Amino acid sequence: MSPVSFFNAITILFASLFLPAHAFAEAPAPTAQENALNAAYEAAGNALQKGDISLRDQATLSLPEGFGFVPEKEARQLLTTMGNTVGKELVGMIFPLDGGNWFIVTSYEKSGFIKDDDARDWDAAELLKSLRAGTDESNKERQKRGIPEMEIIGWVEKPSYDAVQNRLVWSLESRDKGEPDSPHNGINYNTYALGREGYISMNLVTAKEFIEEEKPLARDLLARLHFHEGKRYADFNPATDHVAEYGLAALVGGVAAKKLGVLAIVAAFFAKFAKLFVVGGIAILAGARKFLSRNKAD
């Protein structure tokens, strides 16, 4: 399904949440896609977690008030229904419960210990070149699936690495290939926490017009993530532990480039329709908040 037809489908679905009662008699029967999305949000709402979240056997994420975490099973269902191909690395999704135009996909990659010494002399221009090359390659898959091709515009935030906390942050601006510049261009704001056996990533998906106000919350969430004792980066034992085949720069210019297309459909959706997210209450996140704000006790 193209982003446009997908938007039309969920607009019909979530518009019904705000229609007066007499309008339902004239509403068309929901499509299979609408029913699937509705079911995915219901499942996500029932599984919603708050507070301290366990991320596999690796770490704990302490969510602040107003944030909800959807576990792997339900997050996979939701992302798949939205049109994404989801890998085994998925851990869950984070949503704002009190407003916001973003969500975060959380993943864990058991890569082995990633050496970070290359962060001292990496070249942001070369990393950007690698990302563009990776995007060109992933565009071949988009063509096969009937998804608009994607292009990288440039850095929203150049890669920065905290060698004390072992945390990496970088962000790119993207858009459908050939489209004009727009405040609705898609943004993936990527944060990583390195551990002894791999790394946890939290990818914030939003639009260009919202990113400056949302950067602090992404960084705050990264600071609230703590590996368990024995799983920390500092716990690495060179005598026994597996070392990743790639270094830190590959999380920006290599491995990440191959995975950038995972959220292509969702990012394209944000890029085209971010303004409509907050118009008249007809929005995917409005719908998400309706379901996610309910829990089993409700």
mmCIF file of N, CA, C and O in Angstrom, residues 33-96:
data_model
loop_
_atom_site.group_PDB
_atom_site.id
_atom_site.type_symbol
_atom_site.label_atom_id
_atom_site.label_comp_id
_atom_site.label_asym_id
_atom_site.label_seq_id
_atom_site.Cartn_x
_atom_site.Cartn_y
_atom_site.Cartn_z
ATOM 1 N N GLN A 33 -7.510 -3.395 6.098
ATOM 2 C CA GLN A 33 -6.378 -2.639 6.620
ATOM 3 C C GLN A 33 -6.776 -1.844 7.863
ATOM 4 O O GLN A 33 -6.037 -1.809 8.857
ATOM 5 N N GLU A 34 -7.943 -1.221 7.823
ATOM 6 C CA GLU A 34 -8.427 -0.452 8.972
ATOM 7 C C GLU A 34 -8.661 -1.365 10.164
ATOM 8 O O GLU A 34 -8.306 -1.024 11.306
ATOM 9 N N ASN A 35 -9.255 -2.512 9.923
ATOM 10 C CA ASN A 35 -9.489 -3.464 11.017
ATOM 11 C C ASN A 35 -8.182 -3.950 11.621
ATOM 12 O O ASN A 35 -8.061 -4.098 12.846
ATOM 13 N N ALA A 36 -7.193 -4.196 10.757
ATOM 14 C CA ALA A 36 -5.897 -4.667 11.239
ATOM 15 C C ALA A 36 -5.206 -3.606 12.082
ATOM 16 O O ALA A 36 -4.629 -3.900 13.135
ATOM 17 N N LEU A 37 -5.276 -2.356 11.640
ATOM 18 C CA LEU A 37 -4.654 -1.268 12.391
ATOM 19 C C LEU A 37 -5.367 -1.053 13.712
ATOM 20 O O LEU A 37 -4.741 -0.833 14.755
ATOM 21 N N ASN A 38 -6.676 -1.112 13.676
ATOM 22 C CA ASN A 38 -7.473 -0.985 14.901
ATOM 23 C C ASN A 38 -7.090 -2.068 15.900
ATOM 24 O O ASN A 38 -6.859 -1.803 17.084
ATOM 25 N N ALA A 39 -6.984 -3.303 15.413
ATOM 26 C CA ALA A 39 -6.613 -4.422 16.281
ATOM 27 C C ALA A 39 -5.208 -4.253 16.827
ATOM 28 O O ALA A 39 -4.929 -4.586 17.993
ATOM 29 N N ALA A 40 -4.309 -3.721 16.012
ATOM 30 C CA ALA A 40 -2.929 -3.518 16.451
ATOM 31 C C ALA A 40 -2.855 -2.492 17.577
ATOM 32 O O ALA A 40 -2.120 -2.668 18.555
ATOM 33 N N TYR A 41 -3.632 -1.414 17.464
ATOM 34 C CA TYR A 41 -3.656 -0.416 18.526
ATOM 35 C C TYR A 41 -4.327 -0.948 19.784
ATOM 36 O O TYR A 41 -3.907 -0.652 20.907
ATOM 37 N N GLU A 42 -5.366 -1.723 19.634
ATOM 38 C CA GLU A 42 -6.020 -2.322 20.797
ATOM 39 C C GLU A 42 -5.032 -3.213 21.560
ATOM 40 O O GLU A 42 -4.932 -3.156 22.786
ATOM 41 N N ALA A 43 -4.305 -4.050 20.807
ATOM 42 C CA ALA A 43 -3.335 -4.937 21.425
ATOM 43 C C ALA A 43 -2.226 -4.146 22.106
ATOM 44 O O ALA A 43 -1.783 -4.477 23.215
ATOM 45 N N ALA A 44 -1.782 -3.074 21.458
ATOM 46 C CA ALA A 44 -0.740 -2.238 22.035
ATOM 47 C C ALA A 44 -1.211 -1.577 23.320
ATOM 48 O O ALA A 44 -0.483 -1.515 24.321
ATOM 49 N N GLY A 45 -2.453 -1.083 23.310
ATOM 50 C CA GLY A 45 -2.994 -0.451 24.510
ATOM 51 C C GLY A 45 -3.116 -1.416 25.670
ATOM 52 O O GLY A 45 -2.831 -1.081 26.816
ATOM 53 N N ASN A 46 -3.521 -2.642 25.386
ATOM 54 C CA ASN A 46 -3.660 -3.645 26.444
ATOM 55 C C ASN A 46 -2.326 -4.071 27.029
ATOM 56 O O ASN A 46 -2.250 -4.493 28.186
ATOM 57 N N ALA A 47 -1.273 -3.970 26.210
ATOM 58 C CA ALA A 47 0.053 -4.418 26.653
ATOM 59 C C ALA A 47 0.915 -3.281 27.181
ATOM 60 O O ALA A 47 2.055 -3.504 27.607
ATOM 61 N N LEU A 48 0.395 -2.061 27.179
ATOM 62 C CA LEU A 48 1.183 -0.887 27.522
ATOM 63 C C LEU A 48 1.831 -0.999 28.893
ATOM 64 O O LEU A 48 1.227 -1.436 29.862
ATOM 65 N N GLN A 49 3.103 -0.576 28.961
ATOM 66 C CA GLN A 49 3.860 -0.567 30.215
ATOM 67 C C GLN A 49 4.320 0.851 30.516
ATOM 68 O O GLN A 49 4.561 1.646 29.617
ATOM 69 N N LYS A 50 4.462 1.142 31.804
ATOM 70 C CA LYS A 50 4.954 2.447 32.243
ATOM 71 C C LYS A 50 6.029 2.236 33.299
ATOM 72 O O LYS A 50 6.202 1.145 33.835
ATOM 73 N N GLY A 51 6.756 3.315 33.593
ATOM 74 C CA GLY A 51 7.769 3.234 34.648
ATOM 75 C C GLY A 51 9.052 2.561 34.183
ATOM 76 O O GLY A 51 9.545 2.830 33.086
ATOM 77 N N ASP A 52 9.593 1.675 35.004
ATOM 78 C CA ASP A 52 10.843 0.993 34.680
ATOM 79 C C ASP A 52 10.578 -0.159 33.712
ATOM 80 O O ASP A 52 9.802 -1.074 34.002
ATOM 81 N N ILE A 53 11.245 -0.123 32.570
ATOM 82 C CA ILE A 53 11.046 -1.104 31.501
ATOM 83 C C ILE A 53 12.296 -1.961 31.360
ATOM 84 O O ILE A 53 13.415 -1.442 31.225
ATOM 85 N N SER A 54 12.127 -3.267 31.358
ATOM 86 C CA SER A 54 13.239 -4.182 31.152
ATOM 87 C C SER A 54 13.458 -4.377 29.653
ATOM 88 O O SER A 54 12.525 -4.727 28.917
ATOM 89 N N LEU A 55 14.663 -4.142 29.195
ATOM 90 C CA LEU A 55 15.020 -4.299 27.790
ATOM 91 C C LEU A 55 15.851 -5.570 27.640
ATOM 92 O O LEU A 55 17.042 -5.588 27.914
ATOM 93 N N ARG A 56 15.159 -6.636 27.239
ATOM 94 C CA ARG A 56 15.743 -7.976 27.169
ATOM 95 C C ARG A 56 16.393 -8.290 28.522
ATOM 96 O O ARG A 56 15.852 -7.934 29.568
ATOM 97 N N ASP A 57 17.543 -8.947 28.506
ATOM 98 C CA ASP A 57 18.263 -9.224 29.752
ATOM 99 C C ASP A 57 19.430 -8.265 29.910
ATOM 100 O O ASP A 57 20.376 -8.530 30.644
ATOM 101 N N GLN A 58 19.326 -7.114 29.235
ATOM 102 C CA GLN A 58 20.478 -6.230 29.119
ATOM 103 C C GLN A 58 20.419 -4.978 29.994
ATOM 104 O O GLN A 58 21.420 -4.600 30.595
ATOM 105 N N ALA A 59 19.267 -4.334 30.022
ATOM 106 C CA ALA A 59 19.219 -2.998 30.610
ATOM 107 C C ALA A 59 17.831 -2.667 31.123
ATOM 108 O O ALA A 59 16.860 -3.388 30.864
ATOM 109 N N THR A 60 17.755 -1.554 31.830
ATOM 110 C CA THR A 60 16.483 -1.009 32.305
ATOM 111 C C THR A 60 16.345 0.420 31.802
ATOM 112 O O THR A 60 17.298 1.205 31.869
ATOM 113 N N LEU A 61 15.164 0.753 31.299
ATOM 114 C CA LEU A 61 14.850 2.096 30.857
ATOM 115 C C LEU A 61 13.778 2.655 31.782
ATOM 116 O O LEU A 61 12.694 2.086 31.898
ATOM 117 N N SER A 62 14.093 3.763 32.443
ATOM 118 C CA SER A 62 13.149 4.388 33.373
ATOM 119 C C SER A 62 12.369 5.476 32.646
ATOM 120 O O SER A 62 12.868 6.584 32.435
ATOM 121 N N LEU A 63 11.136 5.143 32.260
ATOM 122 C CA LEU A 63 10.308 6.097 31.528
ATOM 123 C C LEU A 63 9.770 7.174 32.457
ATOM 124 O O LEU A 63 9.289 6.877 33.549
ATOM 125 N N PRO A 64 9.786 8.435 32.021
ATOM 126 C CA PRO A 64 9.152 9.492 32.806
ATOM 127 C C PRO A 64 7.635 9.438 32.666
ATOM 128 O O PRO A 64 7.093 8.680 31.853
ATOM 129 N N GLU A 65 6.940 10.251 33.433
ATOM 130 C CA GLU A 65 5.488 10.352 33.324
ATOM 131 C C GLU A 65 5.109 10.807 31.918
ATOM 132 O O GLU A 65 5.788 11.626 31.299
ATOM 133 N N GLY A 66 4.004 10.269 31.420
ATOM 134 C CA GLY A 66 3.527 10.675 30.110
ATOM 135 C C GLY A 66 4.103 9.879 28.955
ATOM 136 O O GLY A 66 3.834 10.196 27.796
ATOM 137 N N PHE A 67 4.897 8.841 29.277
ATOM 138 C CA PHE A 67 5.471 7.985 28.246
ATOM 139 C C PHE A 67 4.973 6.555 28.446
ATOM 140 O O PHE A 67 4.833 6.094 29.587
ATOM 141 N N GLY A 68 4.723 5.851 27.349
ATOM 142 C CA GLY A 68 4.298 4.470 27.426
ATOM 143 C C GLY A 68 5.148 3.587 26.527
ATOM 144 O O GLY A 68 5.577 4.012 25.448
ATOM 145 N N PHE A 69 5.375 2.356 26.972
ATOM 146 C CA PHE A 69 6.196 1.401 26.225
ATOM 147 C C PHE A 69 5.332 0.239 25.771
ATOM 148 O O PHE A 69 4.628 -0.384 26.572
ATOM 149 N N VAL A 70 5.392 -0.049 24.467
ATOM 150 C CA VAL A 70 4.677 -1.186 23.889
ATOM 151 C C VAL A 70 5.686 -2.306 23.658
ATOM 152 O O VAL A 70 6.667 -2.109 22.928
ATOM 153 N N PRO A 71 5.493 -3.485 24.261
ATOM 154 C CA PRO A 71 6.466 -4.579 24.148
ATOM 155 C C PRO A 71 6.616 -5.112 22.726
ATOM 156 O O PRO A 71 5.842 -4.771 21.822
ATOM 157 N N GLU A 72 7.606 -5.985 22.586
ATOM 158 C CA GLU A 72 8.017 -6.464 21.259
ATOM 159 C C GLU A 72 6.877 -7.049 20.438
ATOM 160 O O GLU A 72 6.688 -6.679 19.276
ATOM 161 N N LYS A 73 6.111 -7.969 20.995
ATOM 162 C CA LYS A 73 5.082 -8.655 20.223
ATOM 163 C C LYS A 73 4.082 -7.672 19.630
ATOM 164 O O LYS A 73 3.781 -7.703 18.435
ATOM 165 N N GLU A 74 3.572 -6.789 20.475
ATOM 166 C CA GLU A 74 2.553 -5.838 20.025
ATOM 167 C C GLU A 74 3.165 -4.747 19.133
ATOM 168 O O GLU A 74 2.523 -4.267 18.195
ATOM 169 N N ALA A 75 4.407 -4.349 19.429
ATOM 170 C CA ALA A 75 5.086 -3.364 18.585
ATOM 171 C C ALA A 75 5.345 -3.934 17.191
ATOM 172 O O ALA A 75 5.202 -3.237 16.184
ATOM 173 N N ARG A 76 5.695 -5.204 17.134
ATOM 174 C CA ARG A 76 5.924 -5.860 15.848
ATOM 175 C C ARG A 76 4.631 -5.874 15.027
ATOM 176 O O ARG A 76 4.629 -5.603 13.824
ATOM 177 N N GLN A 77 3.529 -6.204 15.694
ATOM 178 C CA GLN A 77 2.239 -6.218 15.018
ATOM 179 C C GLN A 77 1.898 -4.830 14.481
ATOM 180 O O GLN A 77 1.428 -4.682 13.345
ATOM 181 N N LEU A 78 2.153 -3.808 15.280
ATOM 182 C CA LEU A 78 1.823 -2.443 14.886
ATOM 183 C C LEU A 78 2.685 -1.986 13.715
ATOM 184 O O LEU A 78 2.171 -1.460 12.715
ATOM 185 N N LEU A 79 3.993 -2.192 13.803
ATOM 186 C CA LEU A 79 4.885 -1.770 12.729
ATOM 187 C C LEU A 79 4.605 -2.527 11.435
ATOM 188 O O LEU A 79 4.638 -1.957 10.346
ATOM 189 N N THR A 80 4.326 -3.820 11.561
ATOM 190 C CA THR A 80 4.018 -4.622 10.382
ATOM 191 C C THR A 80 2.740 -4.140 9.719
ATOM 192 O O THR A 80 2.648 -4.026 8.494
ATOM 193 N N THR A 81 1.733 -3.826 10.526
ATOM 194 C CA THR A 81 0.472 -3.322 9.988
ATOM 195 C C THR A 81 0.659 -1.978 9.302
ATOM 196 O O THR A 81 -0.030 -1.670 8.324
ATOM 197 N N MET A 82 1.615 -1.195 9.794
ATOM 198 C CA MET A 82 1.907 0.098 9.184
ATOM 199 C C MET A 82 2.727 -0.043 7.914
ATOM 200 O O MET A 82 2.999 0.943 7.227
ATOM 201 N N GLY A 83 3.161 -1.274 7.589
ATOM 202 C CA GLY A 83 3.825 -1.511 6.321
ATOM 203 C C GLY A 83 5.302 -1.770 6.393
ATOM 204 O O GLY A 83 5.982 -1.816 5.369
ATOM 205 N N ASN A 84 5.851 -1.941 7.607
ATOM 206 C CA ASN A 84 7.282 -2.127 7.761
ATOM 207 C C ASN A 84 7.659 -3.601 7.844
ATOM 208 O O ASN A 84 6.898 -4.435 8.342
ATOM 209 N N THR A 85 8.874 -3.900 7.400
ATOM 210 C CA THR A 85 9.482 -5.194 7.634
ATOM 211 C C THR A 85 10.332 -5.074 8.889
ATOM 212 O O THR A 85 11.221 -4.217 8.958
ATOM 213 N N VAL A 86 10.077 -5.899 9.879
ATOM 214 C CA VAL A 86 10.702 -5.739 11.194
ATOM 215 C C VAL A 86 11.626 -6.913 11.480
ATOM 216 O O VAL A 86 11.241 -8.069 11.327
ATOM 217 N N GLY A 87 12.841 -6.610 11.910
ATOM 218 C CA GLY A 87 13.821 -7.641 12.204
ATOM 219 C C GLY A 87 13.712 -8.165 13.622
ATOM 220 O O GLY A 87 12.930 -7.669 14.440
ATOM 221 N N LYS A 88 14.522 -9.161 13.929
ATOM 222 C CA LYS A 88 14.501 -9.788 15.248
ATOM 223 C C LYS A 88 15.073 -8.885 16.333
ATOM 224 O O LYS A 88 14.940 -9.177 17.530
ATOM 225 N N GLU A 89 15.708 -7.771 15.942
ATOM 226 C CA GLU A 89 16.319 -6.869 16.921
ATOM 227 C C GLU A 89 15.279 -6.038 17.675
ATOM 228 O O GLU A 89 15.593 -5.457 18.717
ATOM 229 N N LEU A 90 14.068 -5.959 17.171
ATOM 230 C CA LEU A 90 13.051 -5.112 17.788
ATOM 231 C C LEU A 90 12.821 -5.490 19.243
ATOM 232 O O LEU A 90 12.660 -6.659 19.587
ATOM 233 N N VAL A 91 12.782 -4.488 20.116
ATOM 234 C CA VAL A 91 12.481 -4.686 21.537
ATOM 235 C C VAL A 91 11.109 -4.112 21.877
ATOM 236 O O VAL A 91 10.366 -4.666 22.673
ATOM 237 N N GLY A 92 10.759 -2.986 21.267
ATOM 238 C CA GLY A 92 9.464 -2.369 21.543
ATOM 239 C C GLY A 92 9.394 -0.966 20.984
ATOM 240 O O GLY A 92 10.286 -0.522 20.247
ATOM 241 N N MET A 93 8.319 -0.250 21.327
ATOM 242 C CA MET A 93 8.111 1.119 20.872
ATOM 243 C C MET A 93 7.726 1.997 22.055
ATOM 244 O O MET A 93 7.071 1.538 22.998
ATOM 245 N N ILE A 94 8.118 3.253 21.969
ATOM 246 C CA ILE A 94 7.781 4.236 22.993
ATOM 247 C C ILE A 94 6.888 5.294 22.361
ATOM 248 O O ILE A 94 7.180 5.789 21.264
ATOM 249 N N PHE A 95 5.797 5.635 23.054
ATOM 250 C CA PHE A 95 4.851 6.630 22.569
ATOM 251 C C PHE A 95 4.639 7.724 23.613
ATOM 252 O O PHE A 95 4.711 7.463 24.817
ATOM 253 N N PRO A 96 4.337 8.952 23.145
ATOM 254 C CA PRO A 96 3.887 9.987 24.077
ATOM 255 C C PRO A 96 2.412 9.762 24.396
ATOM 256 O O PRO A 96 1.606 9.546 23.493
#
